[in-house]
Amino acid sequence: MAEPFEVNDETWQELVLNSDTPVMVDFWAEWCGPCKMIAPAVHDMAVDYDGQMKVAKLDVDNSPNTAMQYGVRSIPAL
C-alpha cells in the first residue's frame, strides 16, 4: 500500500522533479488546522492512485525555499 512520503528542499529534485511517475505535492505545516483536516483525503489519494501517481508532503516551515519557488502563499496547497 502506498503512503504519502516526505520531501524537503534537499530531496525535491530527486524525489519529485526526477520521478518517472507523476507526483502530487501537499504543501502543509504542523500548525495548520485545514492541513490536518485534508490529511486523511491526501492519504487516501496515495492509496487509491498507487501506481498511477505518488503523493508527497512538503512542510513549508522546514522547506520554505521550494514553497516560495512554486509561489505557495497559503496552505494547504496541492
Tab-separated table of N, CA and C in Angstrom:
chain	number	residue	atom	x	y	z
A	1	MET	N	0.845	-1.181	0.000
A	1	MET	CA	0.000	0.000	0.000
A	1	MET	C	0.889	1.242	0.000
A	2	ALA	N	0.578	2.171	-0.852
A	2	ALA	CA	1.352	3.412	-0.958
A	2	ALA	C	0.993	4.361	0.179
A	3	GLU	N	1.964	5.098	0.615
A	3	GLU	CA	1.796	6.107	1.653
A	3	GLU	C	2.352	7.427	1.131
A	4	PRO	N	1.813	8.559	1.574
A	4	PRO	CA	2.467	9.827	1.246
A	4	PRO	C	3.882	9.817	1.826
A	5	PHE	N	4.808	10.434	1.110
A	5	PHE	CA	6.188	10.468	1.585
A	5	PHE	C	6.640	11.911	1.737
A	6	GLU	N	7.561	12.127	2.667
A	6	GLU	CA	8.068	13.467	2.958
A	6	GLU	C	9.134	13.868	1.943
A	7	VAL	N	9.072	15.115	1.515
A	7	VAL	CA	10.133	15.711	0.706
A	7	VAL	C	10.526	17.027	1.368
A	8	ASN	N	11.699	17.521	1.015
A	8	ASN	CA	12.165	18.800	1.545
A	8	ASN	C	12.966	19.513	0.463
A	9	ASP	N	13.516	20.660	0.805
A	9	ASP	CA	14.272	21.436	-0.184
A	9	ASP	C	15.404	20.618	-0.799
A	10	GLU	N	16.038	19.767	0.005
A	10	GLU	CA	17.182	18.997	-0.474
A	10	GLU	C	16.779	17.807	-1.340
A	11	THR	N	15.623	17.201	-1.073
A	11	THR	CA	15.222	15.998	-1.813
A	11	THR	C	14.229	16.287	-2.939
A	12	TRP	N	13.805	17.527	-3.079
A	12	TRP	CA	12.788	17.911	-4.072
A	12	TRP	C	13.165	17.464	-5.481
A	13	GLN	N	14.358	17.811	-5.922
A	13	GLN	CA	14.797	17.488	-7.284
A	13	GLN	C	14.736	15.980	-7.527
A	14	GLU	N	15.334	15.225	-6.631
A	14	GLU	CA	15.427	13.775	-6.807
A	14	GLU	C	14.072	13.076	-6.724
A	15	LEU	N	13.287	13.400	-5.713
A	15	LEU	CA	12.060	12.650	-5.453
A	15	LEU	C	10.831	13.157	-6.198
A	16	VAL	N	10.821	14.427	-6.569
A	16	VAL	CA	9.648	14.981	-7.254
A	16	VAL	C	9.952	15.249	-8.726
A	17	LEU	N	10.910	16.107	-8.992
A	17	LEU	CA	11.170	16.502	-10.379
A	17	LEU	C	11.727	15.371	-11.232
A	18	ASN	N	12.518	14.491	-10.641
A	18	ASN	CA	13.112	13.392	-11.406
A	18	ASN	C	12.279	12.116	-11.375
A	19	SER	N	11.107	12.158	-10.800
A	19	SER	CA	10.260	10.968	-10.696
A	19	SER	C	9.710	10.582	-12.063
A	20	ASP	N	9.708	9.288	-12.343
A	20	ASP	CA	9.103	8.782	-13.578
A	20	ASP	C	7.577	8.766	-13.487
A	21	THR	N	7.073	8.806	-12.276
A	21	THR	CA	5.637	8.793	-12.015
A	21	THR	C	5.208	10.201	-11.603
A	22	PRO	N	4.051	10.678	-12.061
A	22	PRO	CA	3.585	11.995	-11.613
A	22	PRO	C	3.499	12.053	-10.084
A	23	VAL	N	3.793	13.226	-9.540
A	23	VAL	CA	3.779	13.414	-8.091
A	23	VAL	C	2.857	14.580	-7.743
A	24	MET	N	1.886	14.322	-6.868
A	24	MET	CA	1.075	15.389	-6.306
A	24	MET	C	1.728	15.770	-4.979
A	25	VAL	N	1.928	17.060	-4.767
A	25	VAL	CA	2.591	17.517	-3.549
A	25	VAL	C	1.598	18.271	-2.673
A	26	ASP	N	1.558	17.878	-1.420
A	26	ASP	CA	0.758	18.548	-0.397
A	26	ASP	C	1.697	19.468	0.378
A	27	PHE	N	1.548	20.781	0.179
A	27	PHE	CA	2.310	21.767	0.944
A	27	PHE	C	1.530	22.014	2.234
A	28	TRP	N	2.169	21.813	3.380
A	28	TRP	CA	1.469	21.843	4.658
A	28	TRP	C	2.394	22.356	5.758
A	29	ALA	N	1.833	22.505	6.967
A	29	ALA	CA	2.610	22.828	8.168
A	29	ALA	C	1.908	22.195	9.365
A	30	GLU	N	2.687	21.893	10.380
A	30	GLU	CA	2.160	21.224	11.577
A	30	GLU	C	1.066	22.047	12.261
A	31	TRP	N	1.191	23.361	12.274
A	31	TRP	CA	0.252	24.234	12.980
A	31	TRP	C	-1.029	24.509	12.191
A	32	CYS	N	-1.108	24.051	10.958
A	32	CYS	CA	-2.205	24.377	10.037
A	32	CYS	C	-3.406	23.446	10.243
A	33	GLY	N	-4.483	23.989	10.805
A	33	GLY	CA	-5.691	23.203	11.027
A	33	GLY	C	-6.296	22.632	9.754
A	34	PRO	N	-6.494	23.453	8.706
A	34	PRO	CA	-7.041	22.916	7.468
A	34	PRO	C	-6.156	21.826	6.847
A	35	CYS	N	-4.835	21.929	7.042
A	35	CYS	CA	-3.925	20.889	6.539
A	35	CYS	C	-4.231	19.558	7.218
A	36	LYS	N	-4.482	19.616	8.516
A	36	LYS	CA	-4.813	18.399	9.261
A	36	LYS	C	-6.160	17.842	8.820
A	37	MET	N	-7.076	18.734	8.447
A	37	MET	CA	-8.398	18.287	8.009
A	37	MET	C	-8.332	17.525	6.692
A	38	ILE	N	-7.466	17.940	5.772
A	38	ILE	CA	-7.401	17.257	4.476
A	38	ILE	C	-6.423	16.086	4.473
A	39	ALA	N	-5.651	15.913	5.543
A	39	ALA	CA	-4.642	14.848	5.586
A	39	ALA	C	-5.222	13.458	5.289
A	40	PRO	N	-6.386	13.088	5.839
A	40	PRO	CA	-6.926	11.764	5.501
A	40	PRO	C	-7.237	11.611	4.010
A	41	ALA	N	-7.746	12.659	3.379
A	41	ALA	CA	-8.040	12.595	1.944
A	41	ALA	C	-6.757	12.487	1.132
A	42	VAL	N	-5.714	13.194	1.557
A	42	VAL	CA	-4.418	13.110	0.874
A	42	VAL	C	-3.875	11.691	0.992
A	43	HIS	N	-3.988	11.104	2.169
A	43	HIS	CA	-3.547	9.720	2.367
A	43	HIS	C	-4.336	8.774	1.463
A	44	ASP	N	-5.653	8.949	1.417
A	44	ASP	CA	-6.494	8.097	0.575
A	44	ASP	C	-6.112	8.209	-0.892
A	45	MET	N	-5.728	9.399	-1.339
A	45	MET	CA	-5.313	9.564	-2.736
A	45	MET	C	-4.053	8.761	-3.017
A	46	ALA	N	-3.133	8.732	-2.066
A	46	ALA	CA	-1.908	7.946	-2.243
A	46	ALA	C	-2.246	6.468	-2.406
A	47	VAL	N	-3.203	5.996	-1.627
A	47	VAL	CA	-3.610	4.591	-1.695
A	47	VAL	C	-4.402	4.322	-2.972
A	48	ASP	N	-5.388	5.156	-3.246
A	48	ASP	CA	-6.282	4.935	-4.384
A	48	ASP	C	-5.581	5.036	-5.733
A	49	TYR	N	-4.564	5.872	-5.827
A	49	TYR	CA	-3.879	6.088	-7.102
A	49	TYR	C	-2.486	5.471	-7.132
A	50	ASP	N	-2.247	4.495	-6.248
A	50	ASP	CA	-0.962	3.799	-6.204
A	50	ASP	C	-0.640	3.231	-7.587
A	51	GLY	N	0.558	3.505	-8.057
A	51	GLY	CA	0.976	3.049	-9.376
A	51	GLY	C	0.690	4.050	-10.480
A	52	GLN	N	-0.252	4.971	-10.236
A	52	GLN	CA	-0.581	5.993	-11.221
A	52	GLN	C	0.060	7.330	-10.879
A	53	MET	N	0.163	7.607	-9.584
A	53	MET	CA	0.833	8.818	-9.115
A	53	MET	C	1.352	8.577	-7.710
A	54	LYS	N	2.297	9.397	-7.312
A	54	LYS	CA	2.819	9.381	-5.953
A	54	LYS	C	2.299	10.626	-5.243
A	55	VAL	N	2.245	10.550	-3.923
A	55	VAL	CA	1.811	11.691	-3.126
A	55	VAL	C	2.935	12.053	-2.164
A	56	ALA	N	3.400	13.287	-2.279
A	56	ALA	CA	4.472	13.785	-1.419
A	56	ALA	C	3.921	14.867	-0.508
A	57	LYS	N	4.571	15.041	0.641
A	57	LYS	CA	4.207	16.098	1.583
A	57	LYS	C	5.446	16.942	1.842
A	58	LEU	N	5.287	18.263	1.732
A	58	LEU	CA	6.384	19.183	1.992
A	58	LEU	C	5.968	20.148	3.092
A	59	ASP	N	6.678	20.106	4.209
A	59	ASP	CA	6.432	21.003	5.342
A	59	ASP	C	7.035	22.366	4.998
A	60	VAL	N	6.188	23.367	4.809
A	60	VAL	CA	6.661	24.680	4.364
A	60	VAL	C	7.510	25.390	5.411
A	61	ASP	N	7.353	25.034	6.678
A	61	ASP	CA	8.190	25.639	7.716
A	61	ASP	C	9.617	25.114	7.650
A	62	ASN	N	9.764	23.845	7.310
A	62	ASN	CA	11.089	23.237	7.226
A	62	ASN	C	11.731	23.389	5.854
A	63	SER	N	10.938	23.668	4.824
A	63	SER	CA	11.449	23.786	3.456
A	63	SER	C	10.829	24.993	2.751
A	64	PRO	N	11.127	26.192	3.238
A	64	PRO	CA	10.493	27.385	2.676
A	64	PRO	C	10.949	27.718	1.258
A	65	ASN	N	12.140	27.321	0.873
A	65	ASN	CA	12.654	27.688	-0.448
A	65	ASN	C	11.818	27.092	-1.572
A	66	THR	N	11.484	25.825	-1.468
A	66	THR	CA	10.683	25.182	-2.511
A	66	THR	C	9.287	25.787	-2.552
A	67	ALA	N	8.699	26.019	-1.390
A	67	ALA	CA	7.367	26.627	-1.350
A	67	ALA	C	7.379	28.002	-2.017
A	68	MET	N	8.392	28.811	-1.730
A	68	MET	CA	8.488	30.139	-2.356
A	68	MET	C	8.721	30.027	-3.857
A	69	GLN	N	9.558	29.091	-4.269
A	69	GLN	CA	9.860	28.911	-5.693
A	69	GLN	C	8.598	28.601	-6.494
A	70	TYR	N	7.673	27.869	-5.897
A	70	TYR	CA	6.445	27.486	-6.589
A	70	TYR	C	5.264	28.405	-6.257
A	71	GLY	N	5.531	29.506	-5.585
A	71	GLY	CA	4.505	30.510	-5.344
A	71	GLY	C	3.453	30.116	-4.328
A	72	VAL	N	3.787	29.216	-3.425
A	72	VAL	CA	2.835	28.813	-2.392
A	72	VAL	C	2.763	29.932	-1.360
A	73	ARG	N	1.597	30.562	-1.275
A	73	ARG	CA	1.414	31.698	-0.369
A	73	ARG	C	0.464	31.388	0.767
A	74	SER	N	-0.288	30.315	0.622
A	74	SER	CA	-1.173	29.879	1.698
A	74	SER	C	-1.245	28.357	1.655
A	75	ILE	N	-1.569	27.793	2.800
A	75	ILE	CA	-1.659	26.344	2.881
A	75	ILE	C	-2.982	25.962	3.524
A	76	PRO	N	-3.483	24.780	3.226
A	76	PRO	CA	-2.865	23.760	2.397
A	76	PRO	C	-2.905	24.134	0.922
A	77	ALA	N	-1.954	23.609	0.211
A	77	ALA	CA	-1.899	23.779	-1.241
A	77	ALA	C	-1.481	22.451	-1.840
A	78	LEU	N	-2.121	22.072	-2.922
A	78	LEU	CA	-1.788	20.829	-3.615
A	78	LEU	C	-1.263	21.155	-4.996
